[in-house]
C-alpha atoms as a PDB file:
ATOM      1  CA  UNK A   1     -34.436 -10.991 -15.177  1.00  0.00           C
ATOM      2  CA  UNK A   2     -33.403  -7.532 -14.567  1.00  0.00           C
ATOM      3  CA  UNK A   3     -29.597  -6.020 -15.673  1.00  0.00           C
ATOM      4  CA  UNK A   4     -28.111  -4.532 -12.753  1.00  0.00           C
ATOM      5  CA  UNK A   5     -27.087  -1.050 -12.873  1.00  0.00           C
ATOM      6  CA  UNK A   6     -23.220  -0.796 -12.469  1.00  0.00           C
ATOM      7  CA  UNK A   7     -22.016   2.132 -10.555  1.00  0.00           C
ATOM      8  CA  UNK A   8     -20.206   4.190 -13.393  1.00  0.00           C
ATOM      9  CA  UNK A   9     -16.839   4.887 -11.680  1.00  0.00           C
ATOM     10  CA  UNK A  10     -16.397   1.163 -11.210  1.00  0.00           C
ATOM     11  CA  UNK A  11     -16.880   0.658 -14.924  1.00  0.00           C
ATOM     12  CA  UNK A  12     -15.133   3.816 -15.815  1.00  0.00           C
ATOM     13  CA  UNK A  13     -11.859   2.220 -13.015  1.00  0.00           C
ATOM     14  CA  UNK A  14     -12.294  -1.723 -14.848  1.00  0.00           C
ATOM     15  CA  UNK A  15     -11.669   0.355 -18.219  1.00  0.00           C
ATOM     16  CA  UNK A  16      -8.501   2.222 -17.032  1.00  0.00           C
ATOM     17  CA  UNK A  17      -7.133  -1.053 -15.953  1.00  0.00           C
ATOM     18  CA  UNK A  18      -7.986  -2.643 -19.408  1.00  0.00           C
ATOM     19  CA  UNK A  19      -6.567  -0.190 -21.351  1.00  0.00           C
ATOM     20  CA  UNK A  20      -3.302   0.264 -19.446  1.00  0.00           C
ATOM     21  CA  UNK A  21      -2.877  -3.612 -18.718  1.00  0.00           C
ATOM     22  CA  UNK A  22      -4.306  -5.051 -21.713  1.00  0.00           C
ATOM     23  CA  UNK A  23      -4.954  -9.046 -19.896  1.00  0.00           C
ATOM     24  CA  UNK A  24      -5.706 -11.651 -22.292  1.00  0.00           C
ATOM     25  CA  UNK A  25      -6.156 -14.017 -19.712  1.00  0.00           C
ATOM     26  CA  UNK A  26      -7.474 -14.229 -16.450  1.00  0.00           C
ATOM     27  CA  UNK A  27      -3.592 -14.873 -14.878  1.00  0.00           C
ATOM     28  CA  UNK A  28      -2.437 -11.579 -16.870  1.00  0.00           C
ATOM     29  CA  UNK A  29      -5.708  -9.885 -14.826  1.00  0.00           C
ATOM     30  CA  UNK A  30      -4.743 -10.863 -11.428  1.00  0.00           C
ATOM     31  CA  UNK A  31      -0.992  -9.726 -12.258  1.00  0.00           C
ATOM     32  CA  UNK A  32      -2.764  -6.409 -13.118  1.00  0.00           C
ATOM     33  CA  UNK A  33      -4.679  -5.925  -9.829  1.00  0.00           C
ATOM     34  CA  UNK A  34      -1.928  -7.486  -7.884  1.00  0.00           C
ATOM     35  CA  UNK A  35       0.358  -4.088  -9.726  1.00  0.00           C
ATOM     36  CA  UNK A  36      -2.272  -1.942  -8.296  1.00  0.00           C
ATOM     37  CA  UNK A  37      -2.414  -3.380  -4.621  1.00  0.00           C
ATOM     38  CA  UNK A  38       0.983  -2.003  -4.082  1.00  0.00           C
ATOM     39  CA  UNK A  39       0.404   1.419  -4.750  1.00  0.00           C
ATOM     40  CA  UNK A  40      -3.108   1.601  -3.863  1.00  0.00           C
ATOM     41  CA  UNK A  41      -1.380   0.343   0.294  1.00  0.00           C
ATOM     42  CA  UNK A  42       1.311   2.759   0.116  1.00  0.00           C
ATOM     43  CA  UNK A  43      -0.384   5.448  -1.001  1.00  0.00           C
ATOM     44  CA  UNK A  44      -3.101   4.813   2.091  1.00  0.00           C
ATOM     45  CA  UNK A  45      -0.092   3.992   4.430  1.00  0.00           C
ATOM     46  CA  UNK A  46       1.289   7.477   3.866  1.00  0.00           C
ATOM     47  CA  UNK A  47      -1.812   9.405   4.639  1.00  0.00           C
ATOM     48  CA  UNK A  48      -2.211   7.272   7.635  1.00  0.00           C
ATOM     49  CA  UNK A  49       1.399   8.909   8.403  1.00  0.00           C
ATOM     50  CA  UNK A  50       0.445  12.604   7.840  1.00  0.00           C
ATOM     51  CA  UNK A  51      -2.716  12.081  10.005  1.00  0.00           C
ATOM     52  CA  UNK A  52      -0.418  10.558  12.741  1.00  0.00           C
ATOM     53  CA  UNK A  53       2.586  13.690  12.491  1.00  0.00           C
ATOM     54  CA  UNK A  54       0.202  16.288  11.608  1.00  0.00           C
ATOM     55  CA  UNK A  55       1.203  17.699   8.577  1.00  0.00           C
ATOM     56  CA  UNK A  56       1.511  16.678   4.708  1.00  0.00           C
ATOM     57  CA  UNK A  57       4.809  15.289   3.336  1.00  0.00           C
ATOM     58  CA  UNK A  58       7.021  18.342   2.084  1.00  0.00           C
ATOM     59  CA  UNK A  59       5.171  20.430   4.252  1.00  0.00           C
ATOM     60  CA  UNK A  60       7.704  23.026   4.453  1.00  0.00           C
ATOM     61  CA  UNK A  61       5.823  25.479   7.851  1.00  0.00           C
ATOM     62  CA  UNK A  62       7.033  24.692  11.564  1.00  0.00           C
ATOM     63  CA  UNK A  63       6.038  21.318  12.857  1.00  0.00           C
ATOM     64  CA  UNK A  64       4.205  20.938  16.163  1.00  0.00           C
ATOM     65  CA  UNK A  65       5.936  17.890  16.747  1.00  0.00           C
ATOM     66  CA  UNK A  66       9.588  16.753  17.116  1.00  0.00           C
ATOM     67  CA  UNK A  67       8.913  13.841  15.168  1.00  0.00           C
ATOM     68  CA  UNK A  68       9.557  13.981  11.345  1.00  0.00           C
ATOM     69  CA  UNK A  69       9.632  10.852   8.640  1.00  0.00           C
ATOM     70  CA  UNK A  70      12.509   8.544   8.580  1.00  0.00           C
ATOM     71  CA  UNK A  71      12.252   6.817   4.980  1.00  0.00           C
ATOM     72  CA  UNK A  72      10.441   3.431   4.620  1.00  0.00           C
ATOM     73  CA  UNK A  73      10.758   0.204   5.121  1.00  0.00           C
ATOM     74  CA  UNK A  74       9.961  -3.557   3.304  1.00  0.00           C
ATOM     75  CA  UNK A  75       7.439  -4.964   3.457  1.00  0.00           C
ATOM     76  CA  UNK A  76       5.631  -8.375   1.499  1.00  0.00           C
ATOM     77  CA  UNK A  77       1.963  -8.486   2.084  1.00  0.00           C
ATOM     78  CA  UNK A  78       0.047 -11.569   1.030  1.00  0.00           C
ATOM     79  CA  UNK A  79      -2.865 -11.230  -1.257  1.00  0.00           C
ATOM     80  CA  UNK A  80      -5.577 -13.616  -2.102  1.00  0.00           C
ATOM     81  CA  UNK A  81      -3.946 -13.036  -5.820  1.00  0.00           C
ATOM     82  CA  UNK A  82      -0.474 -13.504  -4.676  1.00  0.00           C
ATOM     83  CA  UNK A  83       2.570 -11.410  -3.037  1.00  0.00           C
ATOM     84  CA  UNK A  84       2.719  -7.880  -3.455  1.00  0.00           C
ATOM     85  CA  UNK A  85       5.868  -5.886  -2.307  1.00  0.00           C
ATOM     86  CA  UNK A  86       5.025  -2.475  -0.513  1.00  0.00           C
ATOM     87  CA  UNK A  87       7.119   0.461   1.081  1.00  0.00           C
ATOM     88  CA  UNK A  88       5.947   1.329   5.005  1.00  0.00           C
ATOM     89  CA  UNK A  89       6.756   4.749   6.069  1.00  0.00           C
ATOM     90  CA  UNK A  90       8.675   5.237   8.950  1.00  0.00           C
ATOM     91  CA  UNK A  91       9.030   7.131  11.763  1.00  0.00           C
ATOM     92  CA  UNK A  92      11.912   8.751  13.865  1.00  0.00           C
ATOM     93  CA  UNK A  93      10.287   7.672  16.490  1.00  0.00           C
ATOM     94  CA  UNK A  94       8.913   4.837  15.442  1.00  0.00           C
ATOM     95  CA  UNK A  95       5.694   6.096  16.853  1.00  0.00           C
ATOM     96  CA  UNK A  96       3.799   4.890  13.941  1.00  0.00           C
ATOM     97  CA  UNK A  97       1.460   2.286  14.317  1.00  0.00           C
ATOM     98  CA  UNK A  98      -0.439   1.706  10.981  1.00  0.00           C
ATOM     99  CA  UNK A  99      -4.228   0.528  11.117  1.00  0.00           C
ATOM    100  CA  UNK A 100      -4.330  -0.972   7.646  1.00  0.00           C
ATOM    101  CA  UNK A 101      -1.779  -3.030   7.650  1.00  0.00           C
ATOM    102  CA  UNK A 102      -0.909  -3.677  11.301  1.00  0.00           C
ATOM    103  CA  UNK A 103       3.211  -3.814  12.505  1.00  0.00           C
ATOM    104  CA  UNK A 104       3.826  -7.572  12.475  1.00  0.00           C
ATOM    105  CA  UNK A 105       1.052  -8.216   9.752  1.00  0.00           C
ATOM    106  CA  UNK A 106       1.459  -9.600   6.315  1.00  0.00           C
ATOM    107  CA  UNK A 107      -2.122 -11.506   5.193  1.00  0.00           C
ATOM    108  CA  UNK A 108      -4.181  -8.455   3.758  1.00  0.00           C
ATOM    109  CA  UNK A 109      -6.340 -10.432   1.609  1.00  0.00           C
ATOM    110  CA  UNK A 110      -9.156  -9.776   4.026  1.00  0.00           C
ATOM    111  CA  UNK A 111      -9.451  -6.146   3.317  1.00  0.00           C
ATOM    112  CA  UNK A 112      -8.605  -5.768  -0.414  1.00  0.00           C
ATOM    113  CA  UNK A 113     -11.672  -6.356  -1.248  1.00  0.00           C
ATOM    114  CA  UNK A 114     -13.309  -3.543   1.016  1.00  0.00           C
ATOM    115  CA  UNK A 115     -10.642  -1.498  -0.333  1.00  0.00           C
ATOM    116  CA  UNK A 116     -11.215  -1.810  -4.114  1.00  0.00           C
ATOM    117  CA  UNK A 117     -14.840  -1.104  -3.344  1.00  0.00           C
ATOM    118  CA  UNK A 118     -14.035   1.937  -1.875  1.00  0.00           C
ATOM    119  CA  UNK A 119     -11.932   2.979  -4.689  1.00  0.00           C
ATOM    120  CA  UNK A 120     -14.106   2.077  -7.027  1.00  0.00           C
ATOM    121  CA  UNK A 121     -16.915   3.893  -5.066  1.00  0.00           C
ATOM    122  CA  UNK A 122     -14.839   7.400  -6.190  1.00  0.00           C
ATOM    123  CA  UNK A 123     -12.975   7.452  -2.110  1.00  0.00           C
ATOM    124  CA  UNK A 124     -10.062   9.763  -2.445  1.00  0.00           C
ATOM    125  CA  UNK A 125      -7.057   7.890  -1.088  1.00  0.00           C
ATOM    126  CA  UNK A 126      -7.366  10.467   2.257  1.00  0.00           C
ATOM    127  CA  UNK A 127     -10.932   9.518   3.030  1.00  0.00           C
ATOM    128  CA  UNK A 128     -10.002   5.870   2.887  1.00  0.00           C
ATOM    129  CA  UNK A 129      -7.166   6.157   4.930  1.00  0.00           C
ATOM    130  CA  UNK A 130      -9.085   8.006   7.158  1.00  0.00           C
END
């Protein structure tokens, strides 16, 4: 039987998340990949905002648009590993209609997978959001 070749930035991603979390069990494990869900969402949610107004946060040049960021907003998603607590950007126009994690929408254990895979792949959080 042949060993399978892991892709190196997966391995080189597990090793970050041992070293930081340090899990002695398999609970303490999914605690540490349930802390990176959170940021992993928001940080996709708020590129899916500058694709949708145009421009980077703190973009400081004139805006071709009227409509400009209006904080965020609650949000609990549920994991297959549990609840995770996120931050949705908003909109002054509430314009915004996020495509990862639909208005109204709260199950998300469908696409973590497909997102950690992507991650793992070496996707920068822009492509994935893209």
């Amino acid at each position: 039987m042949s060993k399978t070749k892991r892709d190196p930035q997966s391995v080189e991603l597990a090793n970050l998340i041992l070293e930081k979390y340090q899990p002695k069990t398999v609970d303490e494990m999914q605690k540490a990949l349930n802390d990176i869900f959170g940021p992993m969402f928001e940080s996709m949610l708020k590129g899916e905002m500058n694709h949708h107004l145009g421009y980077d946060s703190n973009d400081k040049s004139e805006k071709s648009t009227t409509n400009r960021r209006n904080g965020y907003g609650k949000k609990m998603l549920k994991t297959s590993s549990g609840e995770v607590n996120i931050q949705v950007p908003r909109d002054r126009e509430s314009t915004f209609e996020p495509q990862l994690i639909p208005k109204r929408k709260r199950d998300v254990s469908a696409i973590e997978d497909k997102v950690l895979a992507m991650y793992a792949r070496g996707m920068s959080q822009r492509d994935i959001s893209s």
